[in-house]
Each structure stands twice: as C-alpha cells, then as structure tokens.
mmCIF file of C-alpha atoms and ligand atoms in Angstrom:
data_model
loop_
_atom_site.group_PDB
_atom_site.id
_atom_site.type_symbol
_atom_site.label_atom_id
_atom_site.label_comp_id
_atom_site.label_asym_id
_atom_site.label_seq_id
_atom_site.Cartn_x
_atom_site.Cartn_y
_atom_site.Cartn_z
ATOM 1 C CA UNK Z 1 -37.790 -37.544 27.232
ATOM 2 C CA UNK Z 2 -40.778 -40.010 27.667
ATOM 3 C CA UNK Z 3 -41.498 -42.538 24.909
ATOM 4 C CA UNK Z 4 -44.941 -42.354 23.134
ATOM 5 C CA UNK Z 5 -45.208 -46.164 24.471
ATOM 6 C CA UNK Z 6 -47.896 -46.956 27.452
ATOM 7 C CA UNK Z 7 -45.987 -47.831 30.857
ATOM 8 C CA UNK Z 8 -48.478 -49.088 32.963
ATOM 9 C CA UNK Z 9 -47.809 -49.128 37.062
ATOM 10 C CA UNK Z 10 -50.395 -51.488 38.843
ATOM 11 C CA UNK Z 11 -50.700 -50.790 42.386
ATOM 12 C CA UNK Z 12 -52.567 -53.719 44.617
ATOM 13 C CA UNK Z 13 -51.058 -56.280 41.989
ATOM 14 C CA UNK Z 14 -50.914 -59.256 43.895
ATOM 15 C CA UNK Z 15 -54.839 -58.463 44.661
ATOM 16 C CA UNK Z 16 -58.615 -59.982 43.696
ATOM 17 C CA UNK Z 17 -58.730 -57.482 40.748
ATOM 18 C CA UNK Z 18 -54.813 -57.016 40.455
ATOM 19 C CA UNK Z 19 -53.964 -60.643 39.639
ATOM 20 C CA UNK Z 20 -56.305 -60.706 37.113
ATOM 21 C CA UNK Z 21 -55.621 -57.422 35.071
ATOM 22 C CA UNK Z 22 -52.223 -57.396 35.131
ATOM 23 C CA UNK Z 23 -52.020 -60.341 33.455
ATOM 24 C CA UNK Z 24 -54.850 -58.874 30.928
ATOM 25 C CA UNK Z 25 -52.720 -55.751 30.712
ATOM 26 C CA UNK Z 26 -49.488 -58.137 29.913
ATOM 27 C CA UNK Z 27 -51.388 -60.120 26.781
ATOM 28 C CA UNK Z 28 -51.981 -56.673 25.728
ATOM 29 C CA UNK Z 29 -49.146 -54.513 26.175
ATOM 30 C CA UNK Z 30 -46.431 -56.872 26.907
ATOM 31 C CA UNK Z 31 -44.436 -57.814 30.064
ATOM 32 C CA UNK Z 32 -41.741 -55.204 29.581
ATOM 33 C CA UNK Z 33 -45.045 -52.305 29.586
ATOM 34 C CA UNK Z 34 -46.377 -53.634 32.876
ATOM 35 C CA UNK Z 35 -44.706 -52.873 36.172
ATOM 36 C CA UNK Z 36 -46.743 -55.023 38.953
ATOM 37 C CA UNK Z 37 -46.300 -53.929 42.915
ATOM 38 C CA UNK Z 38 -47.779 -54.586 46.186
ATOM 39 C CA UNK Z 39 -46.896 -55.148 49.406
ATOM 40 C CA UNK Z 40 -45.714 -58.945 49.178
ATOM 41 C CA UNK Z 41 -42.683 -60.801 48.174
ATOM 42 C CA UNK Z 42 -43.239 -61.351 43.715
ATOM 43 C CA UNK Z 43 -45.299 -64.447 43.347
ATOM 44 C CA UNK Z 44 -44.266 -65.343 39.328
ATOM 45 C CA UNK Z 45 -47.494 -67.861 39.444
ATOM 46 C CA UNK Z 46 -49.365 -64.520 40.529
ATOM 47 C CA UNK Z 47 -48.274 -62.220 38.164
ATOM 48 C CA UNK Z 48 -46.932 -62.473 34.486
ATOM 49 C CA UNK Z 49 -45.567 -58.578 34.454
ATOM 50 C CA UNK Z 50 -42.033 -57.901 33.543
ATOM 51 C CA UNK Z 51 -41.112 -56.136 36.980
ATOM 52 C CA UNK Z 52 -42.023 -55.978 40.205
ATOM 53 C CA UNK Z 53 -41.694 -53.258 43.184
ATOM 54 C CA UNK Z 54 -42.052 -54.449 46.762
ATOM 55 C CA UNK Z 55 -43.441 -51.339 48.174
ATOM 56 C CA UNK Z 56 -45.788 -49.514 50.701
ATOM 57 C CA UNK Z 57 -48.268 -47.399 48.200
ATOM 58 C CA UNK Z 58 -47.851 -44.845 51.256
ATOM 59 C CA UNK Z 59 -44.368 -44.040 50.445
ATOM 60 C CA UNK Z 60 -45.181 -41.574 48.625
ATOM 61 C CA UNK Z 61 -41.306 -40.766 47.611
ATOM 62 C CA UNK Z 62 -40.888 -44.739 46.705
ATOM 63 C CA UNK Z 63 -43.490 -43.973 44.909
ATOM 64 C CA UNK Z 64 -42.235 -41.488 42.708
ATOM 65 C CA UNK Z 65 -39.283 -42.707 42.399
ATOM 66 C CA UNK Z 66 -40.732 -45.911 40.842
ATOM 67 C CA UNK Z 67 -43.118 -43.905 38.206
ATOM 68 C CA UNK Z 68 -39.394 -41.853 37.309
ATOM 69 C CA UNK Z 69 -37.285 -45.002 37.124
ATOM 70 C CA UNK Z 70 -39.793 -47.100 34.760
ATOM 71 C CA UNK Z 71 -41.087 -43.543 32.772
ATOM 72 C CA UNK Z 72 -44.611 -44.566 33.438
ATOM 73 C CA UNK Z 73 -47.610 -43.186 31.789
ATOM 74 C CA UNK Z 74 -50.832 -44.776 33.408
ATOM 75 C CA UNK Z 75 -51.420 -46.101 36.564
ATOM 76 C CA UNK Z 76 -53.655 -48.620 37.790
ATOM 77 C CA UNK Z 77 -53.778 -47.547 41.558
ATOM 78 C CA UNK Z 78 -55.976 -50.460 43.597
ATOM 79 C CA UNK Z 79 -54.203 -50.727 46.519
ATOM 80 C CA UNK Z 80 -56.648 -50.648 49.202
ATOM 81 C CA UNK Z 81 -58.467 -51.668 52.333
ATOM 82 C CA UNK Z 82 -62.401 -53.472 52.083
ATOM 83 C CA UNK Z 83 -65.126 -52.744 54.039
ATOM 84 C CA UNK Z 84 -65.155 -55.429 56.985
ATOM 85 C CA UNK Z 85 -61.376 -54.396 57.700
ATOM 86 C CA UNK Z 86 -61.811 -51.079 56.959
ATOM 87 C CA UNK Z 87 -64.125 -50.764 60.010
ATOM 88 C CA UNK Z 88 -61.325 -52.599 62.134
ATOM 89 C CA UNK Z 89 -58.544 -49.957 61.326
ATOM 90 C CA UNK Z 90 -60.849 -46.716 60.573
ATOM 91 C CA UNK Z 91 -57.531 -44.471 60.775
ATOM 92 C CA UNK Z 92 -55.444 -47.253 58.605
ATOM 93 C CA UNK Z 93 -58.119 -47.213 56.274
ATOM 94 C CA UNK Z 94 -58.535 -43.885 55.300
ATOM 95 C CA UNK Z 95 -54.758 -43.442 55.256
ATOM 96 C CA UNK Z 96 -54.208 -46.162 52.745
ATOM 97 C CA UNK Z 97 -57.682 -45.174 50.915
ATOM 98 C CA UNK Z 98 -57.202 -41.452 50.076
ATOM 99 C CA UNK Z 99 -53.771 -40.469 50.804
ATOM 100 C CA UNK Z 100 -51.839 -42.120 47.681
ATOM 101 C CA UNK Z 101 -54.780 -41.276 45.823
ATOM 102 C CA UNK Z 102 -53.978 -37.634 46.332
ATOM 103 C CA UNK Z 103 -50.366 -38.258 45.421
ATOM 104 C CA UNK Z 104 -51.092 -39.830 42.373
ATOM 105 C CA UNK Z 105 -53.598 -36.987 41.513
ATOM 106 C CA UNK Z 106 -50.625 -34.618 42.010
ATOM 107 C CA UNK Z 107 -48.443 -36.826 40.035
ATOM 108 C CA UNK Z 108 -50.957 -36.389 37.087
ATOM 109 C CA UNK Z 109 -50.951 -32.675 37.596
ATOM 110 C CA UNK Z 110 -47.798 -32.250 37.571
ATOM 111 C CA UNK Z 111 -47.435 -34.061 34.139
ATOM 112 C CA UNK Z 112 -45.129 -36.687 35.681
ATOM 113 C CA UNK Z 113 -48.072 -39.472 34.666
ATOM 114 C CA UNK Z 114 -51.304 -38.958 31.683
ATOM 115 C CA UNK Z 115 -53.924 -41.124 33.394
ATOM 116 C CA UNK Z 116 -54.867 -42.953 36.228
ATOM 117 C CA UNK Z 117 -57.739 -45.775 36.902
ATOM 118 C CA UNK Z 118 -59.173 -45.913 40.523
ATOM 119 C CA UNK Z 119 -61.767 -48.202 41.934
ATOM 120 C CA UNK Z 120 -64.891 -46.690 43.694
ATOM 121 C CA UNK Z 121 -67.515 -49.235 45.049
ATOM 122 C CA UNK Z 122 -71.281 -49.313 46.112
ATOM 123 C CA UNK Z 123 -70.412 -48.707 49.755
ATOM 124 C CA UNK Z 124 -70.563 -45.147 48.385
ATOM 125 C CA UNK Z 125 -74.645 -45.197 48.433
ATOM 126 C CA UNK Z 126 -75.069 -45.659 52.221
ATOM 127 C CA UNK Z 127 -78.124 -45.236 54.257
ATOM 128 C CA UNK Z 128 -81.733 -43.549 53.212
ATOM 129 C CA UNK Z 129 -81.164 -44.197 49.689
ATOM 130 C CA UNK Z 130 -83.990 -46.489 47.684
ATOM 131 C CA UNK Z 131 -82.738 -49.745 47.440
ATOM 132 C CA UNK Z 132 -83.074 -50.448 43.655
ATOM 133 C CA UNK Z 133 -82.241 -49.368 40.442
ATOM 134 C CA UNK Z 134 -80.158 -46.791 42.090
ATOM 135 C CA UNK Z 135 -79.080 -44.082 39.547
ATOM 136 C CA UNK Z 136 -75.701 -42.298 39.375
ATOM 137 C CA UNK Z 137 -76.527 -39.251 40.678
ATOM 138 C CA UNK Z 138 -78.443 -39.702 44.217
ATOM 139 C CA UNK Z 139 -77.366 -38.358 47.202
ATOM 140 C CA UNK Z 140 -74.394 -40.119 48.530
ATOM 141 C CA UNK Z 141 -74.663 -40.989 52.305
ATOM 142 C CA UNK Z 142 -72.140 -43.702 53.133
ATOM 143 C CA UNK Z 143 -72.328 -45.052 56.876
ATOM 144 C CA UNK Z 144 -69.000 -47.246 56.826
ATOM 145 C CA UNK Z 145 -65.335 -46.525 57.010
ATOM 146 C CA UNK Z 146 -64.898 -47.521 53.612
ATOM 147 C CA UNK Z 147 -67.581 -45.833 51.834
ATOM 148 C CA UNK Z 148 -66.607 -42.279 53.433
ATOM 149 C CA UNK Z 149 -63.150 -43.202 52.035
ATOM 150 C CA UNK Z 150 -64.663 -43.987 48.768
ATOM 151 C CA UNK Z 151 -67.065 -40.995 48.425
ATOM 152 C CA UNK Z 152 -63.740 -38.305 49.356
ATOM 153 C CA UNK Z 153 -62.003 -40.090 46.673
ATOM 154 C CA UNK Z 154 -64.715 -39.533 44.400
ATOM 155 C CA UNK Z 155 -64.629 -36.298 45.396
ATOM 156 C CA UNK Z 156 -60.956 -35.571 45.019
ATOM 157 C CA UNK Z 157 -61.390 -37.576 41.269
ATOM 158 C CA UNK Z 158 -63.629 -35.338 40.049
ATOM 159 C CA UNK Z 159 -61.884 -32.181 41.237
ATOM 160 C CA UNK Z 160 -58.642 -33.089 39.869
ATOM 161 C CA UNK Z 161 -60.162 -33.381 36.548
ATOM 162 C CA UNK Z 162 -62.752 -30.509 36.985
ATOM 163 C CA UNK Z 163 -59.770 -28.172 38.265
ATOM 164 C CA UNK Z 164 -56.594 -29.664 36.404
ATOM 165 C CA UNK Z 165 -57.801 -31.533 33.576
ATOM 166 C CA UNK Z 166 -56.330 -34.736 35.034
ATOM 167 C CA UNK Z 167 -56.943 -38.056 33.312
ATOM 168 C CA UNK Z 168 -58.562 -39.883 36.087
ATOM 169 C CA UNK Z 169 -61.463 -42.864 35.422
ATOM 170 C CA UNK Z 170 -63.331 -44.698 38.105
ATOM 171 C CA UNK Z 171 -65.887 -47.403 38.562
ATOM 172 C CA UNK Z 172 -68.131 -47.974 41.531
ATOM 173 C CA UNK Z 173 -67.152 -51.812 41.645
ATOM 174 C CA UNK Z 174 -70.517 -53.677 42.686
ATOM 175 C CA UNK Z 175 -68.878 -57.346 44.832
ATOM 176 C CA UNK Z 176 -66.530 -58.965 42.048
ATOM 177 C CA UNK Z 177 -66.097 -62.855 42.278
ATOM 178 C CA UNK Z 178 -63.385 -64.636 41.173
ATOM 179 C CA UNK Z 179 -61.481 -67.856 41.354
ATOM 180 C CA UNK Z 180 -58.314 -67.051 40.613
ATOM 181 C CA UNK Z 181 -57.008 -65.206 43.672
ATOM 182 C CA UNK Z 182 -59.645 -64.660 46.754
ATOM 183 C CA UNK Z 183 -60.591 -61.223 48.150
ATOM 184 C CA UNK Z 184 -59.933 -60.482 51.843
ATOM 185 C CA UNK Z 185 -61.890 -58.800 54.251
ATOM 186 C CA UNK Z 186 -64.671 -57.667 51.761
ATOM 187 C CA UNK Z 187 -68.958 -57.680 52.871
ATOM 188 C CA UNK Z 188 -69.485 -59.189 49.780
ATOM 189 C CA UNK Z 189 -67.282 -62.195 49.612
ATOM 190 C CA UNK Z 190 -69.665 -64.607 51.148
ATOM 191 C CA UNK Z 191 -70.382 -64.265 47.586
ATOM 192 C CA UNK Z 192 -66.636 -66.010 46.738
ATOM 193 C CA UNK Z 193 -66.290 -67.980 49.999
ATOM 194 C CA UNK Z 194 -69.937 -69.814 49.535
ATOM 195 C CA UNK Z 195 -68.065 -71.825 46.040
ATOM 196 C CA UNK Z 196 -64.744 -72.474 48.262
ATOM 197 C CA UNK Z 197 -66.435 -74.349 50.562
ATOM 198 C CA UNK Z 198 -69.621 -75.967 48.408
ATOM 199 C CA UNK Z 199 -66.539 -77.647 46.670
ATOM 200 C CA UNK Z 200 -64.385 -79.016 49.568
ATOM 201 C CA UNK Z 201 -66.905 -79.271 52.286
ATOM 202 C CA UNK Z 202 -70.751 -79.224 50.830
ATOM 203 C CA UNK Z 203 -71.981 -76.835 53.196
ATOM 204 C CA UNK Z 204 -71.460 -72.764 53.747
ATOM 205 C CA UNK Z 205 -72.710 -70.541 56.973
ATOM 206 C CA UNK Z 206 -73.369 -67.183 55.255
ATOM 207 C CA UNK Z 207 -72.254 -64.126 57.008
ATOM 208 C CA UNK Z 208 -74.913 -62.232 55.092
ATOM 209 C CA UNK Z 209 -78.596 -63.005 55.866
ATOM 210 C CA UNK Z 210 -81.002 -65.062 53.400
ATOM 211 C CA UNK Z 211 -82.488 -62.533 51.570
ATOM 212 C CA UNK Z 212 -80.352 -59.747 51.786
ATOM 213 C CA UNK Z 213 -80.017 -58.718 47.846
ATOM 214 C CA UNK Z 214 -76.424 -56.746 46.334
ATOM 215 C CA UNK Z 215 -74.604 -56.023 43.359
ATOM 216 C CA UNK Z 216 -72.040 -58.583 42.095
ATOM 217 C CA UNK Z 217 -70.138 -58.669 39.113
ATOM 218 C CA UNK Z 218 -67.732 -61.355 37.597
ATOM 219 C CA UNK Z 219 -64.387 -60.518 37.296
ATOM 220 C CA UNK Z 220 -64.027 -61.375 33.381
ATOM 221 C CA UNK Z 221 -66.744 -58.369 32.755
ATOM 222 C CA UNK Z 222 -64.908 -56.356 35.788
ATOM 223 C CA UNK Z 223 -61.881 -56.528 34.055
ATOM 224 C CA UNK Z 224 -63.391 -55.742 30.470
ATOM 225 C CA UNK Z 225 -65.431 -52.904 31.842
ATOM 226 C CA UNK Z 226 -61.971 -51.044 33.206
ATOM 227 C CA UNK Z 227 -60.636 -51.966 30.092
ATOM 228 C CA UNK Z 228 -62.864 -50.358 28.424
ATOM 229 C CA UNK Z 229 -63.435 -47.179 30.474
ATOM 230 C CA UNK Z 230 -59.420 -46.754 29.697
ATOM 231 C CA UNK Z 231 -59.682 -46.843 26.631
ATOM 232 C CA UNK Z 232 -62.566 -45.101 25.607
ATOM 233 C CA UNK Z 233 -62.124 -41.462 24.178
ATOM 234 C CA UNK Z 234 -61.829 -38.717 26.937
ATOM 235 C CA UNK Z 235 -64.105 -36.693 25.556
ATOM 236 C CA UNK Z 236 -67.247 -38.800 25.494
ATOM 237 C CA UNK Z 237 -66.633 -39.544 29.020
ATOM 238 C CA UNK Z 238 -69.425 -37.659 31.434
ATOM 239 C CA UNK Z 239 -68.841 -39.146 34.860
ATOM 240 C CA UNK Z 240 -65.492 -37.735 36.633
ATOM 241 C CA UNK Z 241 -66.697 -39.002 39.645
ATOM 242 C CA UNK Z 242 -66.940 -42.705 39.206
ATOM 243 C CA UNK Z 243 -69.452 -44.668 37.141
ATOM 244 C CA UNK Z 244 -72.395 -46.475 38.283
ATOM 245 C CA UNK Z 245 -71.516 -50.350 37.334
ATOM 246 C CA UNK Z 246 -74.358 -52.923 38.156
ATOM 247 C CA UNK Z 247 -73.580 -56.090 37.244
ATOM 248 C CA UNK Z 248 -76.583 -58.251 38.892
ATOM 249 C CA UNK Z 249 -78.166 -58.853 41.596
ATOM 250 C CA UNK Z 250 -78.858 -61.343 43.939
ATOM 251 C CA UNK Z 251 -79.374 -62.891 47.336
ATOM 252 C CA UNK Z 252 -77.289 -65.518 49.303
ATOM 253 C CA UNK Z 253 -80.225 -67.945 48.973
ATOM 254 C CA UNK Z 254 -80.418 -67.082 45.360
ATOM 255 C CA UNK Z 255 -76.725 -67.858 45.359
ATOM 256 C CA UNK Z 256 -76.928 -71.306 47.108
ATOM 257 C CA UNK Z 257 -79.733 -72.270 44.704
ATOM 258 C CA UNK Z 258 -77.961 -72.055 41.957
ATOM 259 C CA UNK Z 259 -74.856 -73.791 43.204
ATOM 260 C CA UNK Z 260 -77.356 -76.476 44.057
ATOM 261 C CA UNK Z 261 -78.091 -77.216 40.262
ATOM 262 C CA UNK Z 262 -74.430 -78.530 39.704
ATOM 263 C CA UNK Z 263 -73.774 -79.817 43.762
ATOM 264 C CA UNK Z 264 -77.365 -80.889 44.562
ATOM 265 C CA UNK Z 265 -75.961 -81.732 48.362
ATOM 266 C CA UNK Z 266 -74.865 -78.296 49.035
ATOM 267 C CA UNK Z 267 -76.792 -77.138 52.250
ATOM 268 C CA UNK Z 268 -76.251 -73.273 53.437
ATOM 269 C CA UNK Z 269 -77.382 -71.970 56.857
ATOM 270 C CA UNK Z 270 -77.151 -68.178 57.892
ATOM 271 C CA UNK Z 271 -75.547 -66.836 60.635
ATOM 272 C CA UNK Z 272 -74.864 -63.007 60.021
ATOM 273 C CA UNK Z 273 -72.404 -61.109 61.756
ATOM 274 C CA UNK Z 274 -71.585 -57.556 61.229
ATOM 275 C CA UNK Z 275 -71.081 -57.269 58.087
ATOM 276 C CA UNK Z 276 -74.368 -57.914 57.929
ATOM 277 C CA UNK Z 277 -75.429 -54.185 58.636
ATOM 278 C CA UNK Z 278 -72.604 -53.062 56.208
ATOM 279 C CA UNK Z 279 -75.027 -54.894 53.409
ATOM 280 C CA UNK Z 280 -78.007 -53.576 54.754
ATOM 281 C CA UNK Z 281 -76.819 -50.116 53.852
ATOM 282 C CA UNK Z 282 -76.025 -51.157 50.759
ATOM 283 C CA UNK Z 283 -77.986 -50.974 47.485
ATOM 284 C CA UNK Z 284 -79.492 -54.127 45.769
ATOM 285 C CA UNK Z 285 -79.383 -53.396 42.512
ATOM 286 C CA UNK Z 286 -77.955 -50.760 40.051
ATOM 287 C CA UNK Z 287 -78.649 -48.181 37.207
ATOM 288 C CA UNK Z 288 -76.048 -48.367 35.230
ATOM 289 C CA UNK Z 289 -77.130 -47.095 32.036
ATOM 290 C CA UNK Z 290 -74.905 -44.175 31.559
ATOM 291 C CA UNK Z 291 -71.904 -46.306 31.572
ATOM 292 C CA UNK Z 292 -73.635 -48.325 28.896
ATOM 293 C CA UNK Z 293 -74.486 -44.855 26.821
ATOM 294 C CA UNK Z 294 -70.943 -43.330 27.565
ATOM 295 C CA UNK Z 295 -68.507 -46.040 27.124
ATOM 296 C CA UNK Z 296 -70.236 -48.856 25.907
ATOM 297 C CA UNK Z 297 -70.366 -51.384 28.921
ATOM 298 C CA UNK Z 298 -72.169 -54.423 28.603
ATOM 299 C CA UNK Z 299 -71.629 -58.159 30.081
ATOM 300 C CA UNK Z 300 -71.053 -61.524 29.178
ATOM 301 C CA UNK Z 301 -72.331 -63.374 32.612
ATOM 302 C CA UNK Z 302 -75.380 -63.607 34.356
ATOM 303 C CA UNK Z 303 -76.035 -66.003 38.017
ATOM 304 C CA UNK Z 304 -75.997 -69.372 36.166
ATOM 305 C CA UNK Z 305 -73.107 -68.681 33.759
ATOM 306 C CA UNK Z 306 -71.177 -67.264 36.424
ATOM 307 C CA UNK Z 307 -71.937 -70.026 39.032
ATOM 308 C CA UNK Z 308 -70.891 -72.406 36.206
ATOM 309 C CA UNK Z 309 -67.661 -71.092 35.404
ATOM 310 C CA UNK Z 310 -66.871 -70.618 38.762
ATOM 311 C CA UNK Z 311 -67.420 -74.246 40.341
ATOM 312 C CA UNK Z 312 -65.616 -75.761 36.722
ATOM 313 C CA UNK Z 313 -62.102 -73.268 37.744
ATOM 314 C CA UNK Z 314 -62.452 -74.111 41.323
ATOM 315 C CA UNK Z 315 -62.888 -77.781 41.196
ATOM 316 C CA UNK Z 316 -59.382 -77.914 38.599
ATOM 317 C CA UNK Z 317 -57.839 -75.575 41.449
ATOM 318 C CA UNK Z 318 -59.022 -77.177 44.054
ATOM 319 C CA UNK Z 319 -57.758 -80.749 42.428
HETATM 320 N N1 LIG F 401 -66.560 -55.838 47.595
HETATM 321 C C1 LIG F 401 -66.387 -54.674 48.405
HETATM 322 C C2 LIG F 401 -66.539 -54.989 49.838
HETATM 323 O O1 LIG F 401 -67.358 -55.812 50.153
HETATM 324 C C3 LIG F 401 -67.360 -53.619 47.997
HETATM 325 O O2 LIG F 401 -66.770 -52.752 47.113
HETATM 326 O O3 LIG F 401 -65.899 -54.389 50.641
#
C-alpha cells in the first residue's frame, strides 16, 4: 500500500532546470521525498535530494523499477535533448524526447504514479506563425527536430488526459537563464553564455543575430511557475496540452545593452551560425494570459533585474 505522502522522481536532475528544482522540491518536501536521477555520476554540490538513480530515462524497465522501489507519486520527467543537438541526432532526439514520455503516460494510467510535469517549449510554434503576442491556440507548425518532438508530446499529453484522465501538466518553456548550472546545446543560450563570458573575458560573439527578438524567462519565475502549475487544483486547469509561458522578450543587442550598464567595457559582435534559422522560426514574444487566468502565473524579473542578479551570482561563482 502507497503512503498518502508525495514521492517525487526528477528525471534530468543534474540539468539547467533540474538542479534548480530539485533543490526547491527538497526545501519543500524534504530530502527523503525527492529521488534525483540522470545520466551522470551524483554530484552532492548539484543536488540536495535524499537519493539518487544513475540511469538511462530509456530503460524503460529501470525505470519502473525505480518508481516501485521508492513508491513514487509524481514525477518530474525533464530529461531531454535541446534544439541545436537535437538537429545533430534527429533519431536520438526523438527517442529520448517522446519515448519515456509515453512510458510515463502509461505508468500514470496504469495507476502506478498520480501526476506527472513535462516541459514543452516555443520551438513548438514553428514557421508561418505571426511573430508576436502569439496566443495558445495557433496552428502549430514546428520546422526543427525538437519542436516536432515537442508538439507529439503535446499531443500524447493531452490525449492521455483527454482519454485516461491522467494527471499530466506542461509548460511551453520560453529560453530559461540561469547561473547556477549552464544549459547545453540550447538556440537560446547565447542568452546564458553572453554573462559567462562578459565576466571573464569582456567580450561575447553571439550565435544569434542583432536583432533577432525571443522569449526568455529566469529560472527563479521558471521554477515558481511549475510550482505552481503542480499545485494548482486540477479542475481549474484548461490547457492539457501545455501552457503558453512568456516571460519577456528581447534581442541579443538588447541583451548586451543592458549588461553594459554594470560592465560598461563589454563589446558583443555577431556571427550567427545555424541556430540562427532555428530562432528565426521562433516566436518573439508570447500571450500568456491564460496561464495567468488559470493558475495564477505572474513574475518577479524583468531584463534589468534579471541581468542584475545574474552578473552579482556569476561574478561570486566565477571568484
Ligand atoms: N531553450 C530551448 C532551446 O533553445 C528552447 O526550449 O532549445
């Protein structure tokens, strides 16, 4: 028999987002609720949950054997491959995108877990689609590896819930910056990169072009927003898909001028590569205003706060 008590399974733990809300989901529910895994060795400065699996999220019989063993009741499931390296290893991608998606959905069904949290993105949006303010409900026509993988998912979200009642919540993540552990392989992380290197060498050569505008999002409001989607009653929730989430918007030069109020040396030149058409497919900014009316979301940082807080952390890091 199952407890009544919230066993959480992160997946991706040792991740840009997974670092940060484990820990979160540790102050909250305490080490021995919080199972950590990825695919890495345990890092203890990395993670503060009580246990940790070293496993492939594609095992799908590791898999359930670790949701058995530790009687787990929610999963955090963010194992998974960004855009730039999702075009490198289409086949990879998709496998490690959808598949243990699919066997966590089952999982669910089967009553062996009561709800899951899965990260969408704004690669969803794709090509043809207006460029602003998009809402949640346009046509979704995704031109990269990763946002096909992301749409499907959506897809399979909302028809495990639709079809099975399953427990499954979802955010399109707009790019998330953070100092505490760096993305990888991500279009927007020029966006993380640009601080890195205003701090230990004064200049940055973007990858994404001057005035190419897109969603970002600080990790402190990424991590409340989830937060909040989990725990906000199921049956206010209208989106089974995966909500809209907008954060702000803004441009690499945008970017560099702010980081230029607190480093006034800090040069940037552009040299775009190919992630540069990834972007361009990409939305600019975001409607997110039935997150806000179903669940409450709402933010604490805008450019300059953000840009502050991140050059303070990352000098202390940095030493
Ligand atoms: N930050 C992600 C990426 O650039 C978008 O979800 O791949």
């Amino acid at each position: 028999m199952k407890s009544d008590k919230e066993k959480i399974l992160i997946t991706g733990a040792l991740g840009q987002i997974g670092t940060e809300l484990t820990n979160r989901l540790v102050e909250i529910h305490g080490a021995e609720n919080v199972v950590a895994s990825g695919l890495d060795r345990w890092n203890k400065n990395l993670t503060s949950a009580g246990f940790y699996e070293r496993m492939d999220v594609t095992n799908t019989q590791l898999v359930r054997q670790v949701i058995k063993d530790y009687e787990i009741t929610t999963v955090y499931h963010l194992a998974s491959l960004l855009s730039g390296t999702s075009e490198k290893q289409p086949l990879f991608a998709w496998r490690l995108n959808l598949e243990p998606l699919l066997h966590f959905c089952e999982m669910a069904k089967e009553g062996l877990i009561q709800k899951i949290f899965w990260p969408s993105s704004i690669a969803v949006f794709g090509k043809g689609i207006p460029k602003e303010n998009v809402g949640q409900d346009v046509v979704l026509n995704p031109t990269t590896v990763y946002g096909i993988s992301k749409m499907a998912g959506e897809k399979w979200c909302e028809y495990y819930h639709d079809h099975f009642g399953v427990d499954i919540r979802s955010i399109r993540y707009p790019g998330l910056i953070s100092w505490k552990t760096p993305a990888g392989g991500g279009t927007t992380d020029y966006a993380v990169e640009i601080f890195y290197e205003a701090i230990e060498e004064g200049k940055y050569t973007s990858f994404i072009s001057k005035n190419t505008a897109m969603p970002m999002l600080y990790m402190d409001d990424a991590i409340n927003a989830t937060l909040k989607l989990m725990n906000a009653p199921k049956n206010e929730l209208t989106v089974h898909s995966s909500y809209n989430l907008g954060g702000m918007s803004f441009t690499p030069a945008a970017l560099a001028a702010e980081i230029k109020k607190e480093i006034p040396s800090f040069e940037i030149d552009y040299q775009p590569d190919f992630r540069q058409q990834i972007a361009d497919s990409w939305p600019a900014s975001i409607d997110d205003s039935v997150a806000k009316k179903d669940w409450g979301l709402q933010y604490d940082f805008d450019i300059a706060a953000m840009t502050h807080d991140m050059l303070k952390n990352l000098k202390l890091k940095l030493g």
